[in-house]
Short mmCIF file of C-alpha atoms in Angstrom, two decimals:
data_model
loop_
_atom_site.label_atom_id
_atom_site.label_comp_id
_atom_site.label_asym_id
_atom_site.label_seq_id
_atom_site.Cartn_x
_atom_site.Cartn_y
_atom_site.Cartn_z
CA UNK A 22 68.18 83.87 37.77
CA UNK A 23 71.56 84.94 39.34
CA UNK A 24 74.55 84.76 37.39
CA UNK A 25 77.69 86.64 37.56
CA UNK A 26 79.42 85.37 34.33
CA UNK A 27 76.56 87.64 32.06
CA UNK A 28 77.65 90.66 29.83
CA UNK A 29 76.71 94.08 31.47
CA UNK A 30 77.36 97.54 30.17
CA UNK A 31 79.44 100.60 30.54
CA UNK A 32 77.80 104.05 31.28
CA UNK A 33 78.44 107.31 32.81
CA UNK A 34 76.56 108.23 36.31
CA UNK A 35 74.53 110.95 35.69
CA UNK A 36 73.30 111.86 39.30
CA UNK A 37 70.60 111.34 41.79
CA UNK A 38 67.31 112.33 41.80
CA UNK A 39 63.85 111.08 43.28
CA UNK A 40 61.23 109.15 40.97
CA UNK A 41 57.70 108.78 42.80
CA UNK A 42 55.71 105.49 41.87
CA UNK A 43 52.67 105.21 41.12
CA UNK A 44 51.47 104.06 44.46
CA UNK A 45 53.00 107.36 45.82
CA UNK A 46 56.20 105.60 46.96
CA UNK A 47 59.19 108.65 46.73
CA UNK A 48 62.34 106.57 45.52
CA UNK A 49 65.64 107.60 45.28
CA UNK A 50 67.41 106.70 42.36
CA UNK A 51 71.01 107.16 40.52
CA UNK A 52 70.19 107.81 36.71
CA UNK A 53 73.05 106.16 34.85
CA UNK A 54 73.95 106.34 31.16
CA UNK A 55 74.67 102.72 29.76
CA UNK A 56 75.52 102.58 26.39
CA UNK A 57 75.25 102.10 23.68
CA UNK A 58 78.21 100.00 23.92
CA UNK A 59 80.11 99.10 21.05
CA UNK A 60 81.09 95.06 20.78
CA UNK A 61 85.23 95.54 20.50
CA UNK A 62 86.48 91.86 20.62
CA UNK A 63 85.45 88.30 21.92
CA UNK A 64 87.35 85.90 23.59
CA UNK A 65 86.95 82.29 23.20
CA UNK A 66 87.81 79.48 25.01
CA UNK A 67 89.14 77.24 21.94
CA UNK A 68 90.13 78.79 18.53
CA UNK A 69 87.26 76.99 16.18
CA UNK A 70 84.55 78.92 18.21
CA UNK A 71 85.92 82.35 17.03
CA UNK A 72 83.12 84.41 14.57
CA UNK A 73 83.16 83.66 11.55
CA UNK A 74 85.77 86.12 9.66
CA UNK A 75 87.30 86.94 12.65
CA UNK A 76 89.39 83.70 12.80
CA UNK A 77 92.50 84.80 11.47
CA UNK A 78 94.24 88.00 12.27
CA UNK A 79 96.52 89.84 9.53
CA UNK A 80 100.28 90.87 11.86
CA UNK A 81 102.65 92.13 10.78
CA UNK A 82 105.94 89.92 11.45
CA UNK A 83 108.97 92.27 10.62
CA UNK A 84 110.62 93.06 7.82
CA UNK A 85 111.54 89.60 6.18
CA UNK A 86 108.17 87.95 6.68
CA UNK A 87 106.18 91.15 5.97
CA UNK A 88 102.34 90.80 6.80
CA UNK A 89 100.99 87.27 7.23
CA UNK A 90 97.88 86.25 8.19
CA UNK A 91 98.23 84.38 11.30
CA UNK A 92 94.91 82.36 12.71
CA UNK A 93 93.66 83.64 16.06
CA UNK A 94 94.75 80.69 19.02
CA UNK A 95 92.28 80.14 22.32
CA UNK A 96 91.91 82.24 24.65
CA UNK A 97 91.03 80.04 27.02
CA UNK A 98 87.84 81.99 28.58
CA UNK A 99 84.67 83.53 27.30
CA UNK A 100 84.49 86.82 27.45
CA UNK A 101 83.24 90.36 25.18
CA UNK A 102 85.04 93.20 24.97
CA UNK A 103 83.17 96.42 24.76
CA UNK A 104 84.01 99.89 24.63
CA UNK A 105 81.84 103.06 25.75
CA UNK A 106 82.21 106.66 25.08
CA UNK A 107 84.11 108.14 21.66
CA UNK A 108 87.35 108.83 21.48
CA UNK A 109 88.54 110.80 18.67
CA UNK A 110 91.28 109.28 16.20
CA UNK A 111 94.14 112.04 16.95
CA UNK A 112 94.50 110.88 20.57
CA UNK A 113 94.31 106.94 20.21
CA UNK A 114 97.54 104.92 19.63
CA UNK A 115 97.64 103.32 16.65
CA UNK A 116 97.55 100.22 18.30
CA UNK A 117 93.83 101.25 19.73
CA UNK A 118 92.96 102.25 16.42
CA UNK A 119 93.98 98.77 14.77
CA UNK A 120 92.07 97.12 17.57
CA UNK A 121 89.16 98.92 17.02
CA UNK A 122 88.97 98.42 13.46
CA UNK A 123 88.48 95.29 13.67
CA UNK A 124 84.64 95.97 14.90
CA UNK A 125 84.15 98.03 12.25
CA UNK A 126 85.61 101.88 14.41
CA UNK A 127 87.97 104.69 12.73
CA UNK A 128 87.74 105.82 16.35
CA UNK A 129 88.60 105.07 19.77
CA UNK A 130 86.77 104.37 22.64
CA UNK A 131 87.30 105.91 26.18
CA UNK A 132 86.61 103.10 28.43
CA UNK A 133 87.04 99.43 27.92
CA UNK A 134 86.19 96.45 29.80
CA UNK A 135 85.53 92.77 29.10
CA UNK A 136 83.06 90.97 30.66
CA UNK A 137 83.21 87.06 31.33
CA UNK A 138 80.40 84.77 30.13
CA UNK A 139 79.63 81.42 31.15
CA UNK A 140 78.52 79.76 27.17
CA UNK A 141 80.60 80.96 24.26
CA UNK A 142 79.39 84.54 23.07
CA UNK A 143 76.66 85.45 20.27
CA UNK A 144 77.88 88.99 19.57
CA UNK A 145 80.48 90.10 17.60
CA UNK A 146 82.75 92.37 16.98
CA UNK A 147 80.98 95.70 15.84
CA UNK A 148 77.28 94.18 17.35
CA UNK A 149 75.72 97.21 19.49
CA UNK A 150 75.28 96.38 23.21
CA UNK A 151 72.29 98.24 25.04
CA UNK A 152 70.27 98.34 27.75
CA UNK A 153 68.54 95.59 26.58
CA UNK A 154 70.52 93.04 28.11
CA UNK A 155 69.06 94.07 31.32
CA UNK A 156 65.55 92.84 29.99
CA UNK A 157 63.90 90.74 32.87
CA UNK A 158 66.48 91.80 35.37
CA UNK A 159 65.64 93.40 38.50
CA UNK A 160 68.84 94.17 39.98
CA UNK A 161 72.55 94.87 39.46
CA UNK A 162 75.62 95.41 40.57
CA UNK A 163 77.36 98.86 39.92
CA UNK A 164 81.35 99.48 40.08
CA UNK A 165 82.83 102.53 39.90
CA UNK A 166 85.48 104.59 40.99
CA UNK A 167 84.86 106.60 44.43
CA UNK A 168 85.38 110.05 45.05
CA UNK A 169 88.87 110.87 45.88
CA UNK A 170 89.53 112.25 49.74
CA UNK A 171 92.85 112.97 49.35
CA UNK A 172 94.96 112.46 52.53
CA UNK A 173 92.13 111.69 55.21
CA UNK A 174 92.44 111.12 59.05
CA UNK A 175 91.78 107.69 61.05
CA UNK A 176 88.17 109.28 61.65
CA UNK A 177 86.65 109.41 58.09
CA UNK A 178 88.98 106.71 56.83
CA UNK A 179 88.35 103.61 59.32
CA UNK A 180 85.40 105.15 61.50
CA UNK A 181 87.09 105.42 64.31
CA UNK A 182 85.78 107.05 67.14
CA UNK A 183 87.03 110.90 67.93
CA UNK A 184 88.20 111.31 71.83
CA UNK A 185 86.67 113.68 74.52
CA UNK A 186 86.51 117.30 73.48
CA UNK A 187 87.41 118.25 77.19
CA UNK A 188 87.94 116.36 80.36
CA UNK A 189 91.63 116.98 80.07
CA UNK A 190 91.97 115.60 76.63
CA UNK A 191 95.01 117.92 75.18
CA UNK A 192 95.02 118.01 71.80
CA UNK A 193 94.08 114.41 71.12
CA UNK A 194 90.97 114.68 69.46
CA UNK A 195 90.97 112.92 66.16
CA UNK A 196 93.92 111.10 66.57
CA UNK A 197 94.10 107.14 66.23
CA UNK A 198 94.86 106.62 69.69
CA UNK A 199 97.48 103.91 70.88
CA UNK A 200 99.23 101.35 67.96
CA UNK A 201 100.44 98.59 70.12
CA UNK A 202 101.50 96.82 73.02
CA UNK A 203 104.87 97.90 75.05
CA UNK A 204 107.90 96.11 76.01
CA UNK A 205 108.35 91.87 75.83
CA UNK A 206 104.81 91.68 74.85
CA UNK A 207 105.09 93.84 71.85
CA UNK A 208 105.62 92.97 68.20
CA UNK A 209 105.55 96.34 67.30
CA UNK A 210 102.99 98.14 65.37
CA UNK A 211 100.66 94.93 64.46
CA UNK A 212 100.70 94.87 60.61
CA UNK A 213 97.54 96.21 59.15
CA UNK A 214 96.95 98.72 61.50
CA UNK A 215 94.43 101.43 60.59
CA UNK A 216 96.10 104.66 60.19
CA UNK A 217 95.11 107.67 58.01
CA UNK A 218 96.41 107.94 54.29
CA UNK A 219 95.02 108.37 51.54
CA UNK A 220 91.38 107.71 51.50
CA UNK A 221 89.06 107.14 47.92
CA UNK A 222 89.60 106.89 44.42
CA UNK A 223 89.43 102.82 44.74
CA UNK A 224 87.29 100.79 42.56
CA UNK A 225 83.92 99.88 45.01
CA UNK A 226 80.96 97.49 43.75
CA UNK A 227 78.09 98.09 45.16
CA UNK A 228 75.82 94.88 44.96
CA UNK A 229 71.98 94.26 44.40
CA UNK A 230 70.92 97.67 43.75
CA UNK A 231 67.31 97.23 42.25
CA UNK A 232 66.39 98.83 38.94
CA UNK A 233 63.82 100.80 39.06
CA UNK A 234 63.32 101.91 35.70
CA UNK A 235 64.66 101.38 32.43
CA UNK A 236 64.72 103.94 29.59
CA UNK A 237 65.24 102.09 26.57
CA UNK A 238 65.18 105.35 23.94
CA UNK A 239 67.41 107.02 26.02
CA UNK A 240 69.86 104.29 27.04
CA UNK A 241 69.41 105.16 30.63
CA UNK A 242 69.20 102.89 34.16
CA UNK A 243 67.63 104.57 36.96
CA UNK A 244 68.87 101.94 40.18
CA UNK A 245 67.62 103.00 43.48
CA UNK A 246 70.26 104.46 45.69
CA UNK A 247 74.12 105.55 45.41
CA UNK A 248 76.51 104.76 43.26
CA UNK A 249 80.41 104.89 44.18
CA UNK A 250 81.74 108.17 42.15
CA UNK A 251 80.76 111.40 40.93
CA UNK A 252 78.46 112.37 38.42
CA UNK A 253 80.00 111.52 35.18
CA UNK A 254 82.15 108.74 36.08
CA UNK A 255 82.52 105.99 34.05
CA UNK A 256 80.50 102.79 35.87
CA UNK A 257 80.05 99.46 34.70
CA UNK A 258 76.73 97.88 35.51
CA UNK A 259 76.20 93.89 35.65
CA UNK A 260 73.37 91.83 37.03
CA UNK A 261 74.05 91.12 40.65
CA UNK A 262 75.35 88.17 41.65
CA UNK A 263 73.15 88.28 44.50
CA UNK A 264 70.22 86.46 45.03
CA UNK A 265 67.26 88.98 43.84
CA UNK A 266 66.19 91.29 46.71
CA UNK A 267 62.22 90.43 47.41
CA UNK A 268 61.43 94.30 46.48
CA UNK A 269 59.02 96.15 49.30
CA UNK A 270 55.72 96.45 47.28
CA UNK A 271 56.10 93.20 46.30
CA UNK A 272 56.53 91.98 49.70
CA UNK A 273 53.66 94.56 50.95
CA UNK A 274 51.49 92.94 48.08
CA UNK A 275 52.62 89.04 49.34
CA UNK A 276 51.78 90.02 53.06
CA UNK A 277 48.26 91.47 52.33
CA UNK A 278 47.64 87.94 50.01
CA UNK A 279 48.28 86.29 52.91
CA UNK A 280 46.66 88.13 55.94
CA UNK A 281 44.05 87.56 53.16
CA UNK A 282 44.06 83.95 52.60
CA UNK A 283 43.97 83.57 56.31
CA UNK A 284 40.91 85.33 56.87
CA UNK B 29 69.69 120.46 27.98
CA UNK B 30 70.68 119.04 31.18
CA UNK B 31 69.44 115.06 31.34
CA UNK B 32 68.99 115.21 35.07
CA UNK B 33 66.81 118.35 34.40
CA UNK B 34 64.88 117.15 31.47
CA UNK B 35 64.06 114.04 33.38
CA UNK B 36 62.78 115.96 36.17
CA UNK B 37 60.93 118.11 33.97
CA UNK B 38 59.51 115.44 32.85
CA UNK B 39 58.00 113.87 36.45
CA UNK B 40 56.81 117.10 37.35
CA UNK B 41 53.49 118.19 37.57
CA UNK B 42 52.07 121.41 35.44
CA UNK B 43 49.06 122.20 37.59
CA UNK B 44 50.23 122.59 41.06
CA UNK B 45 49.39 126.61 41.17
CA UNK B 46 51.71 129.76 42.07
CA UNK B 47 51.46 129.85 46.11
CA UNK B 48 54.22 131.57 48.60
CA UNK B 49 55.18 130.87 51.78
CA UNK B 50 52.36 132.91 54.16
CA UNK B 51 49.60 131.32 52.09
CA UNK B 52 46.53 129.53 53.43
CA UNK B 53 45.91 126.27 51.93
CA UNK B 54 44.09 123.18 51.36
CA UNK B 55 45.91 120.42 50.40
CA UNK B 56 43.65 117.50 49.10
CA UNK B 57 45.99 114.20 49.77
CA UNK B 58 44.99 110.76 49.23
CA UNK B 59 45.15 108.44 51.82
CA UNK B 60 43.84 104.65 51.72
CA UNK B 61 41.99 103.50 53.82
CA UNK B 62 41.44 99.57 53.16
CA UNK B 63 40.79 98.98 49.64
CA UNK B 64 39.30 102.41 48.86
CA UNK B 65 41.10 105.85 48.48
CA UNK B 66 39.80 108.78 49.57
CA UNK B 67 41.13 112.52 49.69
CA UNK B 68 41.98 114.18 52.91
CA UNK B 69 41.64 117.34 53.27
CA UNK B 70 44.75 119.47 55.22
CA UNK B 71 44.54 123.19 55.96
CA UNK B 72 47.00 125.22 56.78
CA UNK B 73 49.67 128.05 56.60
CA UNK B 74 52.61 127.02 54.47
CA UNK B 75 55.45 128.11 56.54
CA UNK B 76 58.04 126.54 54.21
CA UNK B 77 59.05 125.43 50.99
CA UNK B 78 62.30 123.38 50.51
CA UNK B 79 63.70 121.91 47.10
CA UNK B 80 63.60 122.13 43.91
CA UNK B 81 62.46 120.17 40.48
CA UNK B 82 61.02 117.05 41.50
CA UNK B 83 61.82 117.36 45.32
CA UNK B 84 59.99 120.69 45.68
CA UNK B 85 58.03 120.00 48.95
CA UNK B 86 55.97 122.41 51.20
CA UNK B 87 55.56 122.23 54.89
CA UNK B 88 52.40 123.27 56.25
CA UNK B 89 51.57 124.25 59.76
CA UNK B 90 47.68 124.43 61.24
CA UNK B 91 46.44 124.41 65.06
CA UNK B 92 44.10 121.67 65.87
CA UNK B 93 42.37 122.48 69.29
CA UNK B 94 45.15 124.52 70.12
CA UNK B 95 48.21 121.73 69.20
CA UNK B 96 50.13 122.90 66.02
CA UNK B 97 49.94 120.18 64.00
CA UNK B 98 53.10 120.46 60.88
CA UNK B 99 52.55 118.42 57.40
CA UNK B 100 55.25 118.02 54.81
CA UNK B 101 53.65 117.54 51.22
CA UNK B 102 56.07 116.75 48.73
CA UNK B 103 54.15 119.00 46.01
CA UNK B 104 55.06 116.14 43.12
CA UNK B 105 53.81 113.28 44.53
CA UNK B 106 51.03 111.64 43.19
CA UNK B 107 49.34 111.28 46.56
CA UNK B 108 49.32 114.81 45.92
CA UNK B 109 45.87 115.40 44.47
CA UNK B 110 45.06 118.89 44.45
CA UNK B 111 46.01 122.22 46.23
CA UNK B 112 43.72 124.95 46.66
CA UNK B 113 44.99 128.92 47.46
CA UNK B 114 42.86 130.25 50.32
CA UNK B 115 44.74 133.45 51.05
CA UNK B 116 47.61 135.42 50.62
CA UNK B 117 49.11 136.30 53.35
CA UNK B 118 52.24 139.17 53.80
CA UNK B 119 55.47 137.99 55.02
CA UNK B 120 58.80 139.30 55.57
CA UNK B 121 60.31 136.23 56.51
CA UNK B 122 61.73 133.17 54.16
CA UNK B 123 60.61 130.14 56.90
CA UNK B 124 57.78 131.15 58.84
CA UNK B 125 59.80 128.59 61.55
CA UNK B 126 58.64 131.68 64.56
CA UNK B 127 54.79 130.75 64.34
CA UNK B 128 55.84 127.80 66.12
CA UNK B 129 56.24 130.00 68.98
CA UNK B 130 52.65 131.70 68.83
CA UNK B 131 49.53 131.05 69.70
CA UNK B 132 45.93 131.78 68.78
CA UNK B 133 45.63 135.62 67.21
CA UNK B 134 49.15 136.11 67.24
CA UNK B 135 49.17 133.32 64.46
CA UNK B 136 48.02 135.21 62.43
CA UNK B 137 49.22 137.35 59.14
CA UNK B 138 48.19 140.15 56.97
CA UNK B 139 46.12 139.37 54.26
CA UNK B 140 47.96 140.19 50.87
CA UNK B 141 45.86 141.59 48.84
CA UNK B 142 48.53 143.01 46.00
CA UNK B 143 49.45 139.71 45.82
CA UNK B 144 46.50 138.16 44.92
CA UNK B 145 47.20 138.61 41.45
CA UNK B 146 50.12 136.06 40.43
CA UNK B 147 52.31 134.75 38.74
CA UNK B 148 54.29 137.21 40.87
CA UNK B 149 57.26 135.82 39.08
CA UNK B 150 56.24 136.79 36.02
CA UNK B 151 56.69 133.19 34.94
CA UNK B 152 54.02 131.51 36.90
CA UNK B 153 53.68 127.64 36.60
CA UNK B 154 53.39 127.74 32.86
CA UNK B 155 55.38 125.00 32.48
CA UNK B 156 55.88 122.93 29.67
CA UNK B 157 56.40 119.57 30.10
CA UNK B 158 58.60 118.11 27.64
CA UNK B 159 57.49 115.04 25.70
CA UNK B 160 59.52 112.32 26.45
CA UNK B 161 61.13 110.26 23.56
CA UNK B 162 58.87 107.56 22.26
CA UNK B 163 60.35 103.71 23.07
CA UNK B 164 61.85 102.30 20.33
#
């Protein structure tokens, strides 16, 4: 099944390493740590759908009306908030702290993200999230952060080509090269143009990476290849939207059935 | 401990024995053939070993009728099946990359016979293998 609107998890890239299968097969895989998420909030699309409990919302309304309890409206979406990673008490805002106690925390948590779902959400607020909810999935999408490159040339930044090291070439070897066009022709420097700046530190998804293994006592993922970041950034994991990738032994397995059936 | 560490500790294998670079092996690798696996024997001089955990792998070099033929193993794998120490040999160099350039006798190195005894490390391949938390 593909699906993008499906609650994923948070988790912490651990780093690469190679897993051999049992077939011999060396495979390179990203061991990320998802979870255990804590369930912070839900959002629902009309009010009367909120959890049970979790319907009304005690605010404080100034200093006339004092505290009131105030019924939670629509949010207009589905959606559930969860949290990864503790964050001690003394360095959440109070704010953070009310939030979270709500699902049951005296603490905060370090990363926070909701993620949309299509039907109205079981969990709720407080409910753990592991790496169960990747049971029966075979591949994901990861987002993360990317490592930061600081100021970086036209080279490493857009791919462009470098220029001749010699034939004349004085000192022009990693630079962009022309901009525009000249004189009645020209509109100036066309907008967009690929010049260096600062390079990294951008949110990147990378889609349909196949999981290889999950390690359910350990809350870890282990997806074959690279994952934007460095080791212990904070990624969040989702089943790709992608159609599943036919995965190689499978497909080695499929083409021997049929050379087979041929025969 | 480190997770990446334990993890690899944990895909490693405890019996691959305490060889150097200069030794004369026989690496017993499966290979398929059809339906049926059988092991294949490769024997040669390792002339260099690259990596570590996991990703140790060994490269070893043999002359078959007078073509030097180079194999990679990585030592882990499961095609892997056995590895046998023929000799010792002496070396004074880390990569044994020069042998490339020789031929015949001058292939050749000097028997170790000190180091026949190891774990020259002192700490040998006695590893322990970590047990790996049960799934809940």
């Amino acid at each position: 099944m593909t699906g993008s609107k499906t609650l994923g998890l948070l988790g912490k890239k651990v780093g690469m390493t190679q897993i051999f299968l049992d077939d011999g097969t060396c495979v390179p895989v990203t061991v990320i740590q998802a979870g255990p998420c804590k369930v912070l909030a839900v959002k629902m699309a009309t009010a009367a759908e909120h959890p049970e409990g979790h319907r009304s919302a005690s605010m404080n309304l100034g200093k006339k009306r004092g505290k009131q309890n105030k019924p939670r409206s629509a949010d207009g979406y589905y959606a559930v908030q969860i949290g990864f990673d503790d964050k001690p008490a003394r360095s959440c805002s109070k704010a953070e702290l009310g939030h979270n106690k709500k699902a049951g925390l005296d603490e905060g948590k370090r990363l926070v993200r909701e993620f949309r779902t299509e039907v109205a959400p079981t969990e709720k607020p407080g409910d753990e999230v592991t790496v169960s909810v990747f049971d029966g999935v075979k591949h994901v999408d990861v987002s993360g952060t990317t490592k930061g490159r600081g100021w970086a040339g036209t080279i490493k930044r857009w791919g462009f080509s470098r220029q001749p090291a010699s034939h004349g070439n004085s000192l022009n070897h990693r630079t962009g090269g022309g901009l525009g066009r000249n004189q009645s022709i020209s509109k100036g420097v066309p907008k967009g143009k690929k010049m260096a700046g600062h390079y990294g530190v951008e949110r990147v998804t990378v889609q349909r990476l196949e999981l290889v293994k999950v390690d359910a006592a350990r809350n870890l993922l282990f997806v074959r290849g690279a994952v934007p970041g460095h080791n212990n950034g904070y990624v969040e994991v989702r089943r790709t939207v992608k159609r599943e990738r036919v995965i190689i032994g499978q497909m080695k397995a499929k083409k021997a059935a049929a050379a087979k059936a041929k025969k | 401990m480190n997770i990446l560490r334990q993890l690899e500790l944990e895909h490693m294998k405890t019996t691959i024995p305490d060889f150097g670079i200069g030794d004369s092996v026989d690496v017993h690798y499966l290979i398929k053939e059809g339906d049926k696996e059988r092991v294949q024997l490769f024997a040669g001089t390792v002339i260099s070993l690259q990596g570590g955990g996991t990703r140790r792998s060994a490269t070893v070099r043999r002359l078959v009728s007078g073509e030097g033929v180079e194999r990679t193993f990585p030592l882990h794998s499961p095609r892997v099946a056995d590895i046998k120490v023929r000799e010792r040999g002496t070396i004074r160099r880390a990569k044994l990359y020069y042998l490339r350039e020789r031929e015949g006798k001058a292939t050749r190195l000097n028997p170790n016979l000190g180091r026949l005894q190891y774990p020259r490390s002192g700490k040998g391949s006695g590893l322990q293998k970590p047990e790996a938390p049960a799934a809940e």
